[in-house]
Amino acid sequence: MDLMLYLALVPALGVLSQWIAWRTRLPGILLLLCMGILLGQFVPLDTLIAELMHGDAKDVPRILFPIVSLSVAVILFEGGLTLRINEFRQSSKSVVRLLVVGSTITMLTTAIAAHFILGFDFRVSLLLGAILIVTGPTVVGPLLRQIRPSARVSSVLKWEGIVIDPVGAILAVLVFDELFLGADEFSLVSGLVLLAKTIGIGLLFGSFGAWFLVLSIRRYWLPDHLQGVLSLAFAMLLFAISNALAEESGLVTVTLLGILLANQKRVAIEHIIEFKEHLQVLLIGCLFIVLGSRLDLQAIGDIGWPGVVFVLALVLVIRPLSVFVATIGTRLTMAERTFVAFVAPRGIVAAAVASVFALKLQLMNSGPLPAGANALDSVTFLVIVGTVFIYGLSAAPLARWLKIAEPTPQGLLILGADPWIRALARSLHAKNIKVLLCDTNYSKVSLARVDGLQAECVNIVSDHALENLDFAGIGRLLAMTPNDEVNALSVQQFRGIFGSENTFQLASKNKKQNSTRALSHHLRGRSLFNSELTSAYMQQRIDDGAVFKTTKLTETFSLDSLKSTYGDQTVLLFQIDPNGMVSINTDDKPIQPKKGDTVISLVNAANESPSTTT
């Protein structure tokens, strides 16, 4: 195959896999690996590059590693941009213990398992243990987006997954330098010096990078359209410089750079975040396709059943042991600890680090290689495939069984708390639909709370709302204030959280698209209910005596019966099926309720019997 065609095929397959995952609700990383393995059977990447370079296939890792390393740097930078200090405060004890106690237990027990199960030399076993403590945003992030567990669990796994990558890489460097390149005996002093140097360089360049980028944006040295591109180029440059000075310190640099940028309050970084989010999706797709295509199935097969036992030991013994010991005395509930204990897929960082040290071991000229050195990267790839398959298939059902996540969140985030909105929210709440009202008017919020509704006095587009509101169980935004601009702004804010399909707003007061006061169509959310229902219309109907009616359709009382009973002014709003799944009526996708479904509609009170009004 032509190299250009291959380079174009990889991102296409990556995006296709993630689209299929979105449509089928299957784990995205699982499909990416399968697609990569399938591609590798038809187009061996190593052979393709070796022919192009007129070299040996063994030289391919030297070519691929810098590309993979820079891609990992971008992913960790983007991951750092998602880490908020406010989230860390509520889960700091759990995260710190997982990073210190949990990673130590994982490293040592993994080394013991590799030595006795796989027959590796103990030095190689310890190196493998250091590599395999990492999880990483490339695998944890997609799982969390799909499962959407409670805020505390999501925070713990996200912080652990991003911060553990540089920790694991640094530990691997320390182990390799001390056990393979150092003296016969381990030197604690030299190890601490190397650790201090690596972390110090990472902290220095990460802090400098954040200061420079903030200063550049604050002083308007950069136009908006260059902020994302320059931050990307600058992060990769700092990563390369840091690594040149101290191996793997670049991972500390880019992670810290992202965290500092995300938590400073001096400048807005939306341009950077949006650019990185799109790039991260593409990079994750490409990296996992490439990773899967380079898997040597023969080498993995040669490991045999000991490899399967080793993976099962990691999943069923080592990870649960490390998590349950590390989280003793934390705020995590038993259900949350159990879920965290069974979510630790390994990703691209483990593969990249293992490939580097496998290559270094092979290049050593100090006699025969220790047992397991030749299989270091193969075992790592086996662990990646095994953990991705196991956790990818089991994490979502486990979260639902433990009741810390919903398969498809049915809760509604409603912007506005006017009287008619509170009445509608009461009807939804009565059907056990989670509703969160947000308004800046405290008196309206107070009245909503008196009605037994969950309500917050907050500016929905503020950083405070995004950082402090618990969106667990909520899957859609309904912007229903009288202000079209505020509605549209909230839609823009939450498209990145709920997706365009699940962000709605009431019809605009200015219905003519070419009106000088009309909002651009691309700024608006999906038209809520229908294009005639403005906030003013809804309030006027309520003032005229209309009510929200909750009706269960039966064999004898169908949808046609409902419309004929309450007249032409009946407006269908929501459909709730017997399983509690909520559908919202829109012009582009009208609801089609049937027998057994419950319908919430707006009807005239004149046609409503007092005994049936809700």
Short mmCIF file of N, CA, C and O in Angstrom, two decimals, residues 277-324:
data_model
loop_
_atom_site.label_atom_id
_atom_site.label_comp_id
_atom_site.label_asym_id
_atom_site.label_seq_id
_atom_site.Cartn_x
_atom_site.Cartn_y
_atom_site.Cartn_z
N GLU A 277 -9.27 19.84 22.29
CA GLU A 277 -10.27 18.78 22.37
C GLU A 277 -10.42 18.07 21.03
O GLU A 277 -10.46 16.84 20.95
N HIS A 278 -10.53 18.85 19.96
CA HIS A 278 -10.67 18.25 18.63
C HIS A 278 -9.42 17.47 18.25
O HIS A 278 -9.50 16.37 17.69
N LEU A 279 -8.26 18.04 18.55
CA LEU A 279 -7.01 17.38 18.20
C LEU A 279 -6.83 16.09 18.99
O LEU A 279 -6.34 15.09 18.47
N GLN A 280 -7.25 16.12 20.26
CA GLN A 280 -7.09 14.93 21.09
C GLN A 280 -7.91 13.76 20.55
O GLN A 280 -7.45 12.62 20.53
N VAL A 281 -9.14 14.04 20.12
CA VAL A 281 -9.98 12.98 19.55
C VAL A 281 -9.30 12.35 18.35
O VAL A 281 -9.27 11.12 18.19
N LEU A 282 -8.73 13.19 17.49
CA LEU A 282 -8.04 12.68 16.30
C LEU A 282 -6.80 11.89 16.68
O LEU A 282 -6.55 10.80 16.14
N LEU A 283 -6.02 12.41 17.62
CA LEU A 283 -4.78 11.73 18.01
C LEU A 283 -5.05 10.39 18.68
O LEU A 283 -4.35 9.40 18.42
N ILE A 284 -6.04 10.35 19.57
CA ILE A 284 -6.36 9.08 20.23
C ILE A 284 -6.76 8.04 19.19
O ILE A 284 -6.31 6.88 19.23
N GLY A 285 -7.58 8.45 18.22
CA GLY A 285 -7.98 7.53 17.17
C GLY A 285 -6.79 7.02 16.38
O GLY A 285 -6.64 5.81 16.15
N CYS A 286 -5.92 7.93 15.98
CA CYS A 286 -4.75 7.53 15.17
C CYS A 286 -3.79 6.66 15.97
O CYS A 286 -3.28 5.65 15.47
N LEU A 287 -3.52 7.04 17.22
CA LEU A 287 -2.55 6.29 18.01
C LEU A 287 -3.01 4.86 18.29
O LEU A 287 -2.21 3.92 18.22
N PHE A 288 -4.27 4.69 18.60
CA PHE A 288 -4.74 3.34 18.88
C PHE A 288 -4.83 2.50 17.61
O PHE A 288 -4.63 1.28 17.65
N ILE A 289 -5.13 3.12 16.49
CA ILE A 289 -5.11 2.38 15.23
C ILE A 289 -3.68 1.92 14.93
O ILE A 289 -3.43 0.75 14.59
N VAL A 290 -2.71 2.82 15.07
CA VAL A 290 -1.31 2.47 14.84
C VAL A 290 -0.85 1.42 15.84
O VAL A 290 -0.16 0.46 15.50
N LEU A 291 -1.22 1.62 17.12
CA LEU A 291 -0.84 0.66 18.16
C LEU A 291 -1.37 -0.73 17.82
O LEU A 291 -0.64 -1.73 17.88
N GLY A 292 -2.64 -0.81 17.45
CA GLY A 292 -3.23 -2.10 17.12
C GLY A 292 -2.60 -2.73 15.89
O GLY A 292 -2.40 -3.94 15.83
N SER A 293 -2.26 -1.90 14.90
CA SER A 293 -1.70 -2.44 13.66
C SER A 293 -0.29 -2.99 13.87
O SER A 293 0.17 -3.82 13.09
N ARG A 294 0.43 -2.52 14.90
CA ARG A 294 1.80 -2.98 15.15
C ARG A 294 1.87 -4.16 16.11
O ARG A 294 2.96 -4.65 16.42
N LEU A 295 0.72 -4.61 16.59
CA LEU A 295 0.74 -5.75 17.50
C LEU A 295 1.26 -7.00 16.78
O LEU A 295 0.76 -7.37 15.71
N ASP A 296 2.25 -7.61 17.35
CA ASP A 296 2.79 -8.86 16.81
C ASP A 296 2.02 -10.01 17.46
O ASP A 296 2.33 -10.42 18.58
N LEU A 297 1.01 -10.49 16.77
CA LEU A 297 0.16 -11.53 17.34
C LEU A 297 0.95 -12.80 17.61
O LEU A 297 0.65 -13.54 18.56
N GLN A 298 1.98 -13.06 16.78
CA GLN A 298 2.80 -14.25 17.00
C GLN A 298 3.59 -14.15 18.31
O GLN A 298 3.65 -15.09 19.10
N ALA A 299 4.18 -12.95 18.55
CA ALA A 299 4.94 -12.75 19.78
C ALA A 299 4.03 -12.83 21.01
O ALA A 299 4.42 -13.39 22.05
N ILE A 300 2.85 -12.28 20.89
CA ILE A 300 1.90 -12.35 22.00
C ILE A 300 1.45 -13.79 22.21
O ILE A 300 1.32 -14.26 23.35
N GLY A 301 1.25 -14.50 21.09
CA GLY A 301 0.87 -15.91 21.21
C GLY A 301 1.95 -16.75 21.86
O GLY A 301 1.65 -17.72 22.58
N ASP A 302 3.20 -16.39 21.64
CA ASP A 302 4.31 -17.13 22.23
C ASP A 302 4.34 -17.01 23.76
O ASP A 302 4.89 -17.89 24.44
N ILE A 303 3.78 -15.93 24.27
CA ILE A 303 3.73 -15.77 25.73
C ILE A 303 2.84 -16.84 26.34
O ILE A 303 3.11 -17.36 27.43
N GLY A 304 1.76 -17.19 25.62
CA GLY A 304 0.89 -18.29 26.02
C GLY A 304 0.02 -17.98 27.22
O GLY A 304 -0.24 -16.82 27.57
N TRP A 305 -0.40 -19.05 27.89
CA TRP A 305 -1.31 -18.92 29.02
C TRP A 305 -0.75 -18.13 30.19
O TRP A 305 -1.51 -17.46 30.91
N PRO A 306 0.57 -18.16 30.45
CA PRO A 306 1.08 -17.30 31.53
C PRO A 306 0.73 -15.83 31.33
O PRO A 306 0.50 -15.11 32.31
N GLY A 307 0.70 -15.39 30.06
CA GLY A 307 0.32 -14.00 29.79
C GLY A 307 -1.12 -13.72 30.17
O GLY A 307 -1.44 -12.66 30.73
N VAL A 308 -2.01 -14.67 29.88
CA VAL A 308 -3.43 -14.51 30.25
C VAL A 308 -3.58 -14.46 31.76
O VAL A 308 -4.31 -13.63 32.31
N VAL A 309 -2.86 -15.36 32.45
CA VAL A 309 -2.91 -15.38 33.92
C VAL A 309 -2.38 -14.06 34.49
O VAL A 309 -2.93 -13.52 35.46
N PHE A 310 -1.32 -13.55 33.87
CA PHE A 310 -0.74 -12.29 34.34
C PHE A 310 -1.73 -11.14 34.20
O PHE A 310 -1.90 -10.32 35.12
N VAL A 311 -2.43 -11.06 33.07
CA VAL A 311 -3.43 -10.00 32.86
C VAL A 311 -4.57 -10.13 33.86
O VAL A 311 -5.01 -9.13 34.46
N LEU A 312 -5.04 -11.35 34.07
CA LEU A 312 -6.12 -11.56 35.04
C LEU A 312 -5.67 -11.20 36.45
O LEU A 312 -6.46 -10.68 37.25
N ALA A 313 -4.40 -11.47 36.77
CA ALA A 313 -3.88 -11.08 38.09
C ALA A 313 -3.90 -9.57 38.25
O ALA A 313 -4.23 -9.05 39.32
N LEU A 314 -3.52 -8.85 37.19
CA LEU A 314 -3.56 -7.39 37.25
C LEU A 314 -4.98 -6.88 37.49
O LEU A 314 -5.21 -5.97 38.29
N VAL A 315 -5.94 -7.48 36.78
CA VAL A 315 -7.33 -7.00 36.83
C VAL A 315 -8.03 -7.42 38.11
O VAL A 315 -8.72 -6.61 38.76
N LEU A 316 -7.87 -8.68 38.51
CA LEU A 316 -8.68 -9.25 39.59
C LEU A 316 -8.01 -9.19 40.96
O LEU A 316 -8.70 -9.28 41.97
N VAL A 317 -6.69 -9.02 41.00
CA VAL A 317 -6.00 -9.05 42.29
C VAL A 317 -5.24 -7.75 42.55
O VAL A 317 -5.47 -7.07 43.57
N ILE A 318 -4.32 -7.39 41.64
CA ILE A 318 -3.40 -6.29 41.92
C ILE A 318 -4.11 -4.95 41.98
O ILE A 318 -3.92 -4.18 42.94
N ARG A 319 -4.92 -4.61 40.98
CA ARG A 319 -5.62 -3.33 40.99
C ARG A 319 -6.60 -3.23 42.17
O ARG A 319 -6.57 -2.23 42.90
N PRO A 320 -7.47 -4.22 42.41
CA PRO A 320 -8.35 -4.12 43.58
C PRO A 320 -7.58 -3.99 44.90
O PRO A 320 -7.97 -3.19 45.76
N LEU A 321 -6.50 -4.77 45.05
CA LEU A 321 -5.71 -4.68 46.28
C LEU A 321 -5.16 -3.29 46.49
O LEU A 321 -5.27 -2.71 47.59
N SER A 322 -4.57 -2.71 45.45
CA SER A 322 -3.95 -1.39 45.59
C SER A 322 -5.00 -0.32 45.87
O SER A 322 -4.77 0.58 46.69
N VAL A 323 -6.16 -0.41 45.23
CA VAL A 323 -7.19 0.61 45.42
C VAL A 323 -7.82 0.51 46.80
O VAL A 323 -7.98 1.51 47.52
N PHE A 324 -8.19 -0.69 47.21
CA PHE A 324 -8.86 -0.84 48.51
C PHE A 324 -7.93 -0.47 49.67
O PHE A 324 -8.37 0.11 50.66
#
